[in-house]
PDB file of C-alpha atoms in Angstrom:
ATOM      1  CA  MET A 764      -0.043  -0.132  -0.075  1.00 51.00           C
ATOM      2  CA  THR A 765       1.165   3.081  -0.812  1.00 64.00           C
ATOM      3  CA  ARG A 766       1.860   6.165   2.008  1.00 62.00           C
ATOM      4  CA  GLN A 767      -0.662   8.519  -0.514  1.00 63.00           C
ATOM      5  CA  LEU A 768      -3.867   5.648  -0.367  1.00 64.00           C
ATOM      6  CA  ARG A 769      -2.765   4.493   3.618  1.00 66.00           C
ATOM      7  CA  GLU A 770      -3.024   8.447   4.047  1.00 65.00           C
ATOM      8  CA  LYS A 771      -6.597   8.362   2.136  1.00 66.00           C
ATOM      9  CA  SER A 772      -7.112   5.079   4.050  1.00 71.00           C
ATOM     10  CA  ILE A 773      -6.683   7.251   7.838  1.00 70.00           C
ATOM     11  CA  LEU A 774      -8.540   9.856   6.643  1.00 72.00           C
ATOM     12  CA  LEU A 775     -11.605   8.022   5.075  1.00 77.00           C
ATOM     13  CA  ALA A 776     -11.751   5.660   9.188  1.00 79.00           C
ATOM     14  CA  TRP A 777     -11.596   9.348  10.056  1.00 78.00           C
ATOM     15  CA  GLN A 778     -14.414  10.890   8.489  1.00 84.00           C
ATOM     16  CA  VAL A 779     -16.768   6.729   8.580  1.00 87.00           C
ATOM     17  CA  LEU A 780     -16.718   7.635  13.047  1.00 88.00           C
ATOM     18  CA  LYS A 781     -17.784  11.738  12.167  1.00 89.00           C
ATOM     19  CA  VAL A 782     -20.782   9.699   9.894  1.00 92.00           C
ATOM     20  CA  ILE A 783     -21.692   7.541  12.922  1.00 92.00           C
ATOM     21  CA  ARG A 784     -20.939  10.316  15.288  1.00 92.00           C
ATOM     22  CA  TYR A 785     -23.283  13.012  13.052  1.00 93.00           C
ATOM     23  CA  SER A 786     -26.351  10.616  12.756  1.00 93.00           C
ATOM     24  CA  THR A 787     -26.370   9.812  16.447  1.00 93.00           C
ATOM     25  CA  LYS A 788     -26.424  13.323  17.235  1.00 92.00           C
ATOM     26  CA  LEU A 789     -29.091  13.879  14.872  1.00 93.00           C
ATOM     27  CA  ALA A 790     -30.850  10.695  16.128  1.00 92.00           C
ATOM     28  CA  LEU A 791     -30.674  12.783  19.129  1.00 91.00           C
ATOM     29  CA  ALA A 792     -30.995  16.394  18.715  1.00 90.00           C
ATOM     30  CA  THR A 793     -34.943  14.916  16.540  1.00 88.00           C
ATOM     31  CA  ALA A 794     -36.375  11.746  16.576  1.00 84.00           C
ATOM     32  CA  LEU A 795     -34.642  11.029  20.846  1.00 85.00           C
ATOM     33  CA  LYS A 796     -34.757  14.788  21.847  1.00 82.00           C
ATOM     34  CA  ASN A 797     -37.373  14.543  24.735  1.00 79.00           C
ATOM     35  CA  ASP A 798     -35.902  11.223  25.800  1.00 77.00           C
ATOM     36  CA  SER A 799     -34.015  10.431  28.201  1.00 77.00           C
ATOM     37  CA  GLY A 800     -34.891   6.780  28.200  1.00 82.00           C
ATOM     38  CA  ASP A 801     -31.810   3.477  28.024  1.00 87.00           C
ATOM     39  CA  LEU A 802     -31.904   3.578  24.640  1.00 89.00           C
ATOM     40  CA  ALA A 803     -31.041   7.689  24.626  1.00 88.00           C
ATOM     41  CA  VAL A 804     -28.265   8.048  27.712  1.00 89.00           C
ATOM     42  CA  ARG A 805     -26.615   5.073  25.832  1.00 91.00           C
ATOM     43  CA  LEU A 806     -26.571   7.100  22.291  1.00 91.00           C
ATOM     44  CA  LYS A 807     -25.169   9.212  23.568  1.00 91.00           C
ATOM     45  CA  GLU A 808     -22.055   7.826  25.995  1.00 91.00           C
ATOM     46  CA  PHE A 809     -21.946   6.566  22.487  1.00 91.00           C
ATOM     47  CA  GLU A 810     -21.781   9.697  20.885  1.00 90.00           C
ATOM     48  CA  THR A 811     -18.853  10.746  23.454  1.00 88.00           C
ATOM     49  CA  SER A 812     -17.019   8.366  22.914  1.00 88.00           C
ATOM     50  CA  ILE A 813     -16.810   8.408  18.965  1.00 88.00           C
ATOM     51  CA  GLY A 814     -16.004  12.114  19.505  1.00 85.00           C
ATOM     52  CA  THR A 815     -12.887  11.195  21.656  1.00 83.00           C
ATOM     53  CA  SER A 816     -11.781   8.386  18.913  1.00 81.00           C
ATOM     54  CA  ARG A 817     -11.652  11.079  15.879  1.00 81.00           C
ATOM     55  CA  LYS A 818      -9.547  13.052  18.001  1.00 80.00           C
ATOM     56  CA  ALA A 819      -6.904  10.185  18.805  1.00 76.00           C
ATOM     57  CA  TYR A 820      -7.093  10.097  15.293  1.00 73.00           C
ATOM     58  CA  ARG A 821      -5.627  12.990  14.713  1.00 77.00           C
ATOM     59  CA  LEU A 822      -2.859  13.237  16.801  1.00 78.00           C
ATOM     60  CA  GLY A 823       0.587  14.806  15.064  1.00 79.00           C
ATOM     61  CA  LYS A 824      -1.970  15.930  12.740  1.00 81.00           C
ATOM     62  CA  TRP A 825      -0.806  19.282  12.621  1.00 83.00           C
ATOM     63  CA  LEU A 826       1.953  18.658  11.179  1.00 82.00           C
ATOM     64  CA  SER A 827       0.970  18.865   8.134  1.00 84.00           C
ATOM     65  CA  ASP A 828      -0.123  21.978   8.522  1.00 84.00           C
ATOM     66  CA  LEU A 829       3.593  23.103   9.930  1.00 83.00           C
ATOM     67  CA  ASN A 830       5.422  21.973   6.691  1.00 86.00           C
ATOM     68  CA  THR A 831       2.445  23.279   4.495  1.00 83.00           C
ATOM     69  CA  LEU A 832       3.474  26.780   6.077  1.00 82.00           C
ATOM     70  CA  ARG A 833       7.456  25.579   5.826  1.00 84.00           C
ATOM     71  CA  ASN A 834       6.695  25.882   2.020  1.00 84.00           C
ATOM     72  CA  THR A 835       3.843  28.926   1.430  1.00 81.00           C
ATOM     73  CA  PRO A 836       4.879  31.755  -0.324  1.00 80.00           C
ATOM     74  CA  VAL A 837       4.250  34.607   1.884  1.00 72.00           C
ATOM     75  CA  LEU A 838       4.159  37.293  -0.116  1.00 74.00           C
ATOM     76  CA  THR A 839       1.566  36.518  -2.696  1.00 80.00           C
ATOM     77  CA  LYS A 840      -2.501  36.995  -2.377  1.00 79.00           C
ATOM     78  CA  ALA A 841      -2.370  32.681  -2.343  1.00 82.00           C
ATOM     79  CA  GLY A 842       0.146  31.939  -0.010  1.00 83.00           C
ATOM     80  CA  SER A 843      -0.861  35.015   2.869  1.00 87.00           C
ATOM     81  CA  LEU A 844      -4.869  32.966   2.775  1.00 89.00           C
ATOM     82  CA  GLU A 845      -2.819  29.641   2.477  1.00 89.00           C
ATOM     83  CA  LEU A 846      -0.948  31.024   5.218  1.00 89.00           C
ATOM     84  CA  LEU A 847      -4.205  31.616   7.191  1.00 89.00           C
ATOM     85  CA  ALA A 848      -6.106  28.905   6.630  1.00 91.00           C
ATOM     86  CA  SER A 849      -3.256  26.944   7.066  1.00 90.00           C
ATOM     87  CA  GLY A 850      -2.309  28.348  10.434  1.00 91.00           C
ATOM     88  CA  GLY A 851      -5.166  28.436  11.736  1.00 91.00           C
ATOM     89  CA  GLU A 852      -6.274  24.580  10.989  1.00 92.00           C
ATOM     90  CA  GLY A 853      -2.572  23.914  12.195  1.00 92.00           C
ATOM     91  CA  VAL A 854      -3.473  25.521  15.363  1.00 93.00           C
ATOM     92  CA  TYR A 855      -6.869  24.198  16.056  1.00 92.00           C
ATOM     93  CA  TYR A 856      -5.601  20.282  15.322  1.00 91.00           C
ATOM     94  CA  PHE A 857      -2.532  20.492  18.324  1.00 92.00           C
ATOM     95  CA  VAL A 858      -4.806  22.482  20.375  1.00 92.00           C
ATOM     96  CA  GLU A 859      -7.365  19.219  19.253  1.00 90.00           C
ATOM     97  CA  GLN A 860      -4.677  17.582  20.803  1.00 90.00           C
ATOM     98  CA  LEU A 861      -4.767  19.097  24.158  1.00 91.00           C
ATOM     99  CA  THR A 862      -8.401  18.739  24.558  1.00 90.00           C
ATOM    100  CA  TRP A 863      -7.582  14.664  24.100  1.00 89.00           C
ATOM    101  CA  LEU A 864      -5.326  14.274  26.637  1.00 90.00           C
ATOM    102  CA  VAL A 865      -8.201  16.189  29.172  1.00 91.00           C
ATOM    103  CA  LYS A 866     -11.462  13.882  27.813  1.00 86.00           C
ATOM    104  CA  ALA A 867      -8.044  10.791  28.690  1.00 84.00           C
ATOM    105  CA  GLY A 868      -7.553  12.107  31.795  1.00 85.00           C
ATOM    106  CA  LEU A 869      -3.779  13.172  31.882  1.00 88.00           C
ATOM    107  CA  LEU A 870      -4.849  17.089  31.819  1.00 90.00           C
ATOM    108  CA  ASP A 871      -6.844  18.806  34.101  1.00 90.00           C
ATOM    109  CA  LYS A 872     -10.448  19.160  33.200  1.00 90.00           C
ATOM    110  CA  LYS A 873     -10.317  22.594  34.653  1.00 91.00           C
ATOM    111  CA  TYR A 874      -8.514  23.487  30.327  1.00 92.00           C
ATOM    112  CA  ALA A 875     -11.145  21.766  29.138  1.00 90.00           C
ATOM    113  CA  LYS A 876     -13.531  25.628  28.317  1.00 90.00           C
ATOM    114  CA  ARG A 877     -10.056  27.360  27.231  1.00 92.00           C
ATOM    115  CA  PHE A 878      -8.968  24.828  24.968  1.00 93.00           C
ATOM    116  CA  SER A 879     -12.096  23.978  23.384  1.00 91.00           C
ATOM    117  CA  THR A 880     -13.147  27.489  22.996  1.00 92.00           C
ATOM    118  CA  ILE A 881      -9.327  28.744  21.497  1.00 94.00           C
ATOM    119  CA  SER A 882      -9.417  25.284  18.861  1.00 93.00           C
ATOM    120  CA  ALA A 883     -13.047  26.406  18.148  1.00 92.00           C
ATOM    121  CA  TRP A 884     -11.578  29.895  16.991  1.00 94.00           C
ATOM    122  CA  ALA A 885      -8.464  28.600  14.967  1.00 94.00           C
ATOM    123  CA  GLU A 886     -10.540  26.255  13.461  1.00 94.00           C
ATOM    124  CA  LEU A 887     -12.737  29.162  12.014  1.00 94.00           C
ATOM    125  CA  VAL A 888      -9.941  31.211  11.319  1.00 94.00           C
ATOM    126  CA  GLY A 889      -8.984  28.209   9.052  1.00 95.00           C
ATOM    127  CA  TYR A 890     -12.511  28.566   7.461  1.00 95.00           C
ATOM    128  CA  VAL A 891     -12.062  31.834   6.317  1.00 94.00           C
ATOM    129  CA  GLY A 892      -9.412  31.224   4.407  1.00 93.00           C
ATOM    130  CA  ASN A 893     -10.114  27.914   3.019  1.00 94.00           C
ATOM    131  CA  VAL A 894     -13.382  29.036   1.578  1.00 96.00           C
ATOM    132  CA  THR A 895     -11.961  32.490   0.183  1.00 95.00           C
ATOM    133  CA  LEU A 896      -9.102  30.277  -1.322  1.00 93.00           C
ATOM    134  CA  ASN A 897     -11.260  28.319  -2.828  1.00 94.00           C
ATOM    135  CA  GLY A 898     -13.420  30.798  -3.906  1.00 94.00           C
ATOM    136  CA  LEU A 899     -10.503  32.166  -5.893  1.00 93.00           C
ATOM    137  CA  ARG A 900      -9.368  28.829  -6.840  1.00 93.00           C
ATOM    138  CA  ILE A 901     -12.711  28.393  -8.135  1.00 95.00           C
ATOM    139  CA  ALA A 902     -13.156  31.493 -10.323  1.00 95.00           C
ATOM    140  CA  ALA A 903      -9.994  31.428 -11.368  1.00 93.00           C
ATOM    141  CA  ALA A 904     -10.532  27.735 -12.812  1.00 93.00           C
ATOM    142  CA  LEU A 905     -14.721  28.602 -14.648  1.00 94.00           C
ATOM    143  CA  GLU A 906     -12.439  31.898 -16.740  1.00 94.00           C
ATOM    144  CA  ARG A 907     -10.288  29.842 -18.121  1.00 94.00           C
ATOM    145  CA  GLU A 908     -13.282  26.792 -18.578  1.00 93.00           C
ATOM    146  CA  LEU A 909     -15.257  29.418 -20.048  1.00 93.00           C
ATOM    147  CA  MET A 910     -11.866  29.915 -22.575  1.00 92.00           C
ATOM    148  CA  LEU A 911     -11.649  27.082 -23.131  1.00 91.00           C
ATOM    149  CA  THR A 912     -15.156  26.330 -24.063  1.00 90.00           C
ATOM    150  CA  GLN A 913     -15.741  28.801 -27.067  1.00 90.00           C
ATOM    151  CA  GLU A 914     -12.254  28.380 -28.245  1.00 86.00           C
ATOM    152  CA  LEU A 915     -14.132  24.687 -28.979  1.00 86.00           C
ATOM    153  CA  VAL A 916     -17.333  25.988 -30.146  1.00 86.00           C
ATOM    154  CA  ARG A 917     -15.927  29.089 -32.508  1.00 84.00           C
ATOM    155  CA  ARG A 918     -13.024  26.541 -34.058  1.00 81.00           C
ATOM    156  CA  LYS A 919     -16.464  24.012 -34.733  1.00 79.00           C
ATOM    157  CA  LYS A 920     -18.577  27.202 -36.844  1.00 80.00           C
ATOM    158  CA  GLU A 921     -15.750  27.848 -38.612  1.00 76.00           C
ATOM    159  CA  ASP A 922     -15.033  23.886 -39.064  1.00 73.00           C
ATOM    160  CA  ASP A 923     -11.201  24.663 -38.041  1.00 66.00           C
ATOM    161  CA  THR A 924     -10.900  21.935 -35.976  1.00 69.00           C
ATOM    162  CA  MET A 925      -6.974  21.970 -35.037  1.00 71.00           C
ATOM    163  CA  PRO A 926      -4.989  18.295 -33.485  1.00 70.00           C
ATOM    164  CA  ASP A 927      -4.863  19.613 -30.087  1.00 70.00           C
ATOM    165  CA  ASP A 928      -8.697  19.569 -29.441  1.00 76.00           C
ATOM    166  CA  VAL A 929      -8.634  16.332 -28.043  1.00 83.00           C
ATOM    167  CA  HIS A 930      -6.337  18.388 -25.743  1.00 86.00           C
ATOM    168  CA  LEU A 931      -8.117  20.891 -24.809  1.00 86.00           C
ATOM    169  CA  ILE A 932     -11.562  19.178 -24.270  1.00 88.00           C
ATOM    170  CA  LYS A 933      -9.733  16.933 -21.533  1.00 90.00           C
ATOM    171  CA  GLU A 934      -8.684  20.096 -20.380  1.00 91.00           C
ATOM    172  CA  VAL A 935     -12.017  21.471 -19.629  1.00 92.00           C
ATOM    173  CA  GLN A 936     -13.960  18.272 -18.255  1.00 92.00           C
ATOM    174  CA  ALA A 937     -10.319  18.129 -15.526  1.00 93.00           C
ATOM    175  CA  LEU A 938     -11.710  21.937 -14.703  1.00 94.00           C
ATOM    176  CA  ARG A 939     -15.084  20.648 -14.559  1.00 93.00           C
ATOM    177  CA  ALA A 940     -13.754  18.088 -12.159  1.00 92.00           C
ATOM    178  CA  ARG A 941     -11.791  19.955  -9.680  1.00 92.00           C
ATOM    179  CA  ARG A 942     -14.086  23.080  -9.942  1.00 93.00           C
ATOM    180  CA  LEU A 943     -16.931  20.369  -8.996  1.00 93.00           C
ATOM    181  CA  LEU A 944     -14.838  19.225  -5.696  1.00 92.00           C
ATOM    182  CA  ARG A 945     -13.760  22.433  -4.535  1.00 94.00           C
ATOM    183  CA  THR A 946     -17.306  23.627  -4.934  1.00 95.00           C
ATOM    184  CA  LEU A 947     -18.015  20.488  -2.378  1.00 94.00           C
ATOM    185  CA  ALA A 948     -14.518  21.585   0.133  1.00 94.00           C
ATOM    186  CA  VAL A 949     -16.321  25.152   0.416  1.00 96.00           C
ATOM    187  CA  VAL A 950     -20.217  23.292   1.148  1.00 96.00           C
ATOM    188  CA  GLN A 951     -17.872  21.461   3.230  1.00 95.00           C
ATOM    189  CA  ASP A 952     -16.224  24.526   4.837  1.00 95.00           C
ATOM    190  CA  LEU A 953     -19.556  26.242   5.551  1.00 95.00           C
ATOM    191  CA  SER A 954     -21.604  23.636   7.407  1.00 94.00           C
ATOM    192  CA  ASP A 955     -18.408  22.797   9.474  1.00 93.00           C
ATOM    193  CA  ALA A 956     -17.788  27.385   9.510  1.00 94.00           C
ATOM    194  CA  LEU A 957     -22.067  27.392  11.320  1.00 93.00           C
ATOM    195  CA  MET A 958     -20.619  25.020  13.968  1.00 92.00           C
ATOM    196  CA  ALA A 959     -17.390  26.494  14.721  1.00 92.00           C
ATOM    197  CA  VAL A 960     -19.256  29.928  15.480  1.00 92.00           C
ATOM    198  CA  ASN A 961     -21.709  28.153  17.550  1.00 91.00           C
ATOM    199  CA  ASP A 962     -18.673  27.222  19.504  1.00 89.00           C
ATOM    200  CA  VAL A 963     -17.465  30.231  19.380  1.00 90.00           C
ATOM    201  CA  THR A 964     -20.397  31.738  21.074  1.00 88.00           C
ATOM    202  CA  ASP A 965     -21.367  29.252  23.712  1.00 83.00           C
ATOM    203  CA  GLY A 966     -24.210  28.142  21.380  1.00 79.00           C
ATOM    204  CA  LYS A 967     -25.912  31.765  21.818  1.00 80.00           C
ATOM    205  CA  GLY A 968     -24.789  31.671  17.296  1.00 73.00           C
ATOM    206  CA  PRO A 969     -27.247  32.462  14.289  1.00 75.00           C
ATOM    207  CA  VAL A 970     -27.707  29.024  14.334  1.00 79.00           C
ATOM    208  CA  SER A 971     -28.180  27.081  16.541  1.00 80.00           C
ATOM    209  CA  SER A 972     -30.186  24.183  16.325  1.00 87.00           C
ATOM    210  CA  SER A 973     -29.375  20.894  17.150  1.00 89.00           C
ATOM    211  CA  ALA A 974     -30.660  18.843  14.808  1.00 91.00           C
ATOM    212  CA  VAL A 975     -29.507  22.381  11.656  1.00 92.00           C
ATOM    213  CA  LEU A 976     -25.964  21.928  13.163  1.00 93.00           C
ATOM    214  CA  SER A 977     -26.186  18.132  13.975  1.00 93.00           C
ATOM    215  CA  ALA A 978     -27.728  17.407   9.253  1.00 94.00           C
ATOM    216  CA  CYS A 979     -24.041  20.077   8.952  1.00 94.00           C
ATOM    217  CA  GLY A 980     -21.787  18.016  10.551  1.00 93.00           C
ATOM    218  CA  LEU A 981     -23.218  15.026   8.784  1.00 94.00           C
ATOM    219  CA  MET A 982     -23.365  16.949   5.385  1.00 95.00           C
ATOM    220  CA  SER A 983     -19.776  17.874   6.183  1.00 93.00           C
ATOM    221  CA  ALA A 984     -19.127  14.184   7.071  1.00 91.00           C
ATOM    222  CA  PHE A 985     -21.212  12.978   3.739  1.00 93.00           C
ATOM    223  CA  ILE A 986     -19.002  15.193   1.618  1.00 93.00           C
ATOM    224  CA  SER A 987     -15.093  13.996   2.773  1.00 88.00           C
ATOM    225  CA  VAL A 988     -16.364  10.212   2.219  1.00 88.00           C
ATOM    226  CA  HIS A 989     -16.793  11.359  -1.609  1.00 86.00           C
ATOM    227  CA  LYS A 990     -13.738  13.118  -1.534  1.00 82.00           C
ATOM    228  CA  ASN A 991     -11.075  10.344   0.450  1.00 76.00           C
ATOM    229  CA  TRP A 992     -13.658   7.855  -0.865  1.00 77.00           C
ATOM    230  CA  PRO A 993     -10.948   5.022  -3.075  1.00 69.00           C
ATOM    231  CA  SER A 994     -11.780   5.360  -7.039  1.00 64.00           C
TER     232      SER A 994
END
């Protein structure tokens, strides 16, 4: 198994856990909202356990963001946004390790709230950078796609076929595929950002419904599974 495939398998397992967790949270927020019976209690414990397990999966993940920062030219617009995205995400993953240590009992629980606030803010900053960066990339890809499509249409109308037509068609297809993935990434980041805003505002934000937030988490998880599913 190649390193890339191994990393995708780990990410896939992590995201499958996210699907299970937010499916459970959604059930607790809807069908079992006012249920205090044994099933609801067990599902809540199950959801909490999965949340802790997912934090364990992310141990050391901040190093990937640190490596990205080291190789990012910051004197460009894209570089500045990458710095914002990877910097926020890196801080988030690092602090999440500390949160996991609290849940594991190694660190005092008095730090839990502080770590949660820092990680939520860092996560939100990362999403702002990611959404802006992907938005710019989508716009650039769309501009290139339109230019190539117009050129192909012109050649077809003028019966001016050229040897590189097939190459241009393949490039348009590749641009559309990348644009779709980046659009999904924006939807995913916005869904996760809503949950981060809720954490930052301590549940007093514009969207505080447990059902809506659980649905956002589930949507984000499904998009991640789609992106990391072996092709």
